[in-house]
Amino acid sequence: MAPKRDSACCNASGAEGKVETRTIHPQSAAGDLTLSPEWIGNGDITEEQQDHTIGINPKPYEGLDARTAAVSSAVKSSARLLFGSQHSHPLDPLSPAEIQVATETVRAAGASAEIRDGMRFIEVVLCEPEKDVVALADAYFFPPYQPTFFLPMDKGGASWRLHLPSRQARLTVYNVRNNETTIWSVELTEVHAVTRGGHHRGKVVSCEVMHDVQPSMDAEEYASCEATIKGYGPFREAMKNRGVENMELVMVDPWCSGYYEEKDSPNRRLARPLIFCRTESDCVMENGYARPVEGIYVLVDLQNMKILEFEDRRFVPLPPPDPLRNYTPSHIRGGMRSDIKPLQIIQPEGPSFCVNGFYVEWQKWNFRIGFTPREGLVIHNVAYDDGSRGRRSVAYRLSFVEMVVPYGDPMDPHYRKNAFDAGEDGLGKNAHSLKKGCDCLGYIKYFDAYLTNYRGSVEKIENAICMHEEDHGVLWKHQDWRSGLSEVRRSRRLTVSFFCTVANYEYGFFWHFYQDGKIEAEVKLTGILSLGALKAGEIRRHGTVIAPGLYAPVHQHFFVARMNMAVDCRPGEAANQIVEVDVIPEGPGPENPNHNAFYAKESVLRSEMQARRDCSPLSARHWLIRNTKTVNRVGRLTGYKLAPGPNCLPLVGPDAMILRRAEFLKYNLWVTQYNPNEQFPGGEFPNQSPRVGEGLPTWVKQNRNLDEADIVLWYVFGVTHVPRLEDWPVMPVEHIGFSLVPDGFFSCSPAIDVPPSEHQVDERENDVSSKASLQTPNIRPVAASKL
Ligand SMILES: [Cu+2]
């Protein structure tokens, strides 16, 4: 079911230069490339990085007994002496130097000048190493310095392997000359430390030609597509018929074609743009999505940037400019409210988290930060420091791997709107630089992200990931009613997030870590509705009329979280199982004479086909991820609970074309046995994919064992969006998500040791008596709260 691969060119042994493919020049497959000066500093901590390094891991051995810590210290010291040139943890995102070397190595390996010139770099991402390499790094080279007896042996098992292999980059390259997509692996060897010039060497390890695929789209293509359409005579004529001659006002959003018929097949690289038109307004951020241009049909060949088909199918006048369409302060009718007093979060002693490179410690949590162009934020190696029980693993890798937004309007062009915003576009690629637009309070730690652009140069998204602590209300409380004495604790959470814009919509992806052992995944949906125009008097039941001449089609937003769990697993262990819990009423009988009995019924899901499940709120259904070897103090297996939040299933008909590519939407939960090559639920190339059920639905047909395994949860959750007037002009954030909650993992509440807060009651709290006292305008710029 996967796209056909041509791996004749693969040379997995990594010997230099022996790459055979019709697109690669054998002699140039290995390169020793010098970095441009601005990207040096890959591994060593630069001064800038030091500025951002908060409290270098002050307690590396906490949670270990003294003997183990001593061994760890000795081995770590000697290992670092021997292998001191290792600067990047195996899971660190690719540095700018590595990205640049990777793209230049691949370009140099092109078979001809024409091939090299045609290379467009869709994605360069760290090829994540095998888990034993990560375990080795964590044991001796990088925090958390967790000695382990599950380390990889050298061949023959004679000795521990005490070196980390070179890092590898994986590149997806589209060639505009021949419409060919290739996947490359490049080994990145650190030749010199930064102090000697920061050289890397790149070596092509393999190259595969992918047939019948189209990789995700790129911002450069979007811009070219818009320019092409605006310069096309018949389009200008059609716009003129609608009263628009100034092409500066026209906005072209090149949506992916999807796959509906043979002519959508990926032997061409297609876009079917949606068109909007601003007014002659003085608002620099005018909401152009408020004037959709209906009736113009365009099919664009992105490879050759040519218009393949054009039709002015039906005339719908441009909607009248909606006076409520804009959202910038000077364009809000009635002005801004004036009764907001400043609310500041002050952390006089700094944050409670420590950051060392990409390693984060907060309270008893620790994990690593990652970032990829498709997923955005990735959370690696999540563990909880549980006192005498040491560092207990919860998950190996957490991320959002896909999202799909199918629209429910049968009219053209809306029936084709079903964006795969990760696979067709890229959540990480579209991440915001939060330098200008982060609205968090308190002490914020940002992480930058580095990506390739279409031409193979490195681009930086400054402050792409935001991490900070948040107060989260009451953590726990009890008042003894006899004595009147009370104990109460405030909850605090560590929040790691990023935001991205995909055309009209914004999505914020959040991972929250709590003091009671809970991890919450949350998506915040905001941005601007995707609208259609109505003729006078026209009514459309598949949408909501938002303003005169404007309607918003009903739609759904689905997200897929991929979670490689490792509950209580030591490195190398595959000892988790998945259990479904339904709370059900006991039947009538002598043991239930009062008909009040109900109980939690557990069912082990032993295989992948069996583990395709849906939510069932009426039976409080949830799932447990249990360790099969570790018990808690009452003798039950330790575990974490996947607690669903609100959810839904696709409302399209069973024969809808969208379900061919998005068959993974058919169930809320899928569970697979870990395979590092299974990353994206609709396959790696959902764009224009003609293949039915690629990805998860195909993988689970192997029906692999889940009884005692290394398991991956794929939780599919969605919101059905019947647009409201209140979603206009910019939708207030809608929240959706789920939680991973300890269930028999701890002996009692892990939050019981959180100390009472210092009471800092505002002395003027009783001084607020009337609205009149709040009349003084007192609005300060949001930026004042940022650090
Ligand atoms: Cu929506």
CSV table of C-alpha atoms in Angstrom, one decimal, residues 128 368 370-372 374-382 395-403 422 427 498 509-511 513 519 521-523 559-565 678-681 712-717 738 740:
chain,number,residue,atom,x,y,z
A,128,GLU,CA,16.3,9.7,14.8
A,368,ARG,CA,13.8,16.6,25.8
A,370,GLY,CA,12.6,18.3,19.5
A,371,PHE,CA,11.2,19.9,16.4
A,372,THR,CA,10.4,18.8,12.9
A,374,ARG,CA,6.0,18.4,9.7
A,375,GLU,CA,5.1,17.9,13.4
A,376,GLY,CA,6.5,21.0,14.9
A,377,LEU,CA,7.2,20.4,18.6
A,378,VAL,CA,8.2,16.9,19.6
A,379,ILE,CA,8.6,15.8,23.3
A,380,HIS,CA,11.2,13.0,23.8
A,381,ASN,CA,12.0,10.8,26.7
A,382,VAL,CA,9.4,11.9,29.2
A,395,ALA,CA,6.8,8.0,27.1
A,396,TYR,CA,9.5,7.8,24.5
A,397,ARG,CA,8.1,10.3,22.0
A,398,LEU,CA,5.0,12.5,21.9
A,399,SER,CA,3.9,14.6,18.9
A,400,PHE,CA,1.0,15.7,16.7
A,401,VAL,CA,1.5,13.9,13.4
A,402,GLU,CA,-1.4,14.8,11.3
A,403,MET,CA,-4.6,16.9,11.1
A,422,ALA,CA,0.7,18.4,8.6
A,427,LEU,CA,2.8,22.3,11.1
A,498,PHE,CA,4.0,26.4,19.4
A,509,PHE,CA,-0.3,22.8,20.1
A,510,PHE,CA,0.4,22.5,23.8
A,511,TRP,CA,1.8,19.9,26.1
A,513,PHE,CA,3.0,18.9,32.6
A,519,ILE,CA,0.3,15.3,31.0
A,521,ALA,CA,-2.3,17.5,25.3
A,522,GLU,CA,-4.2,20.5,24.0
A,523,VAL,CA,-4.9,22.1,20.7
A,559,PHE,CA,-5.9,15.8,15.1
A,560,VAL,CA,-3.8,12.8,15.5
A,561,ALA,CA,-1.4,12.5,18.4
A,562,ARG,CA,1.2,9.8,18.1
A,563,MET,CA,2.5,8.6,21.5
A,564,ASN,CA,5.2,6.0,21.8
A,565,MET,CA,4.6,5.0,25.4
A,678,GLU,CA,5.5,4.2,10.9
A,679,GLN,CA,5.2,7.9,11.6
A,680,PHE,CA,2.3,9.4,9.8
A,681,PRO,CA,-1.1,7.9,9.9
A,712,VAL,CA,2.4,3.4,20.0
A,713,LEU,CA,-0.9,5.0,20.7
A,714,TRP,CA,-2.5,7.0,17.9
A,715,TYR,CA,-5.3,9.0,19.4
A,716,VAL,CA,-7.5,10.7,16.9
A,717,PHE,CA,-9.6,13.5,18.2
A,738,PHE,CA,-6.9,14.7,26.1
A,740,LEU,CA,-2.3,11.0,30.1
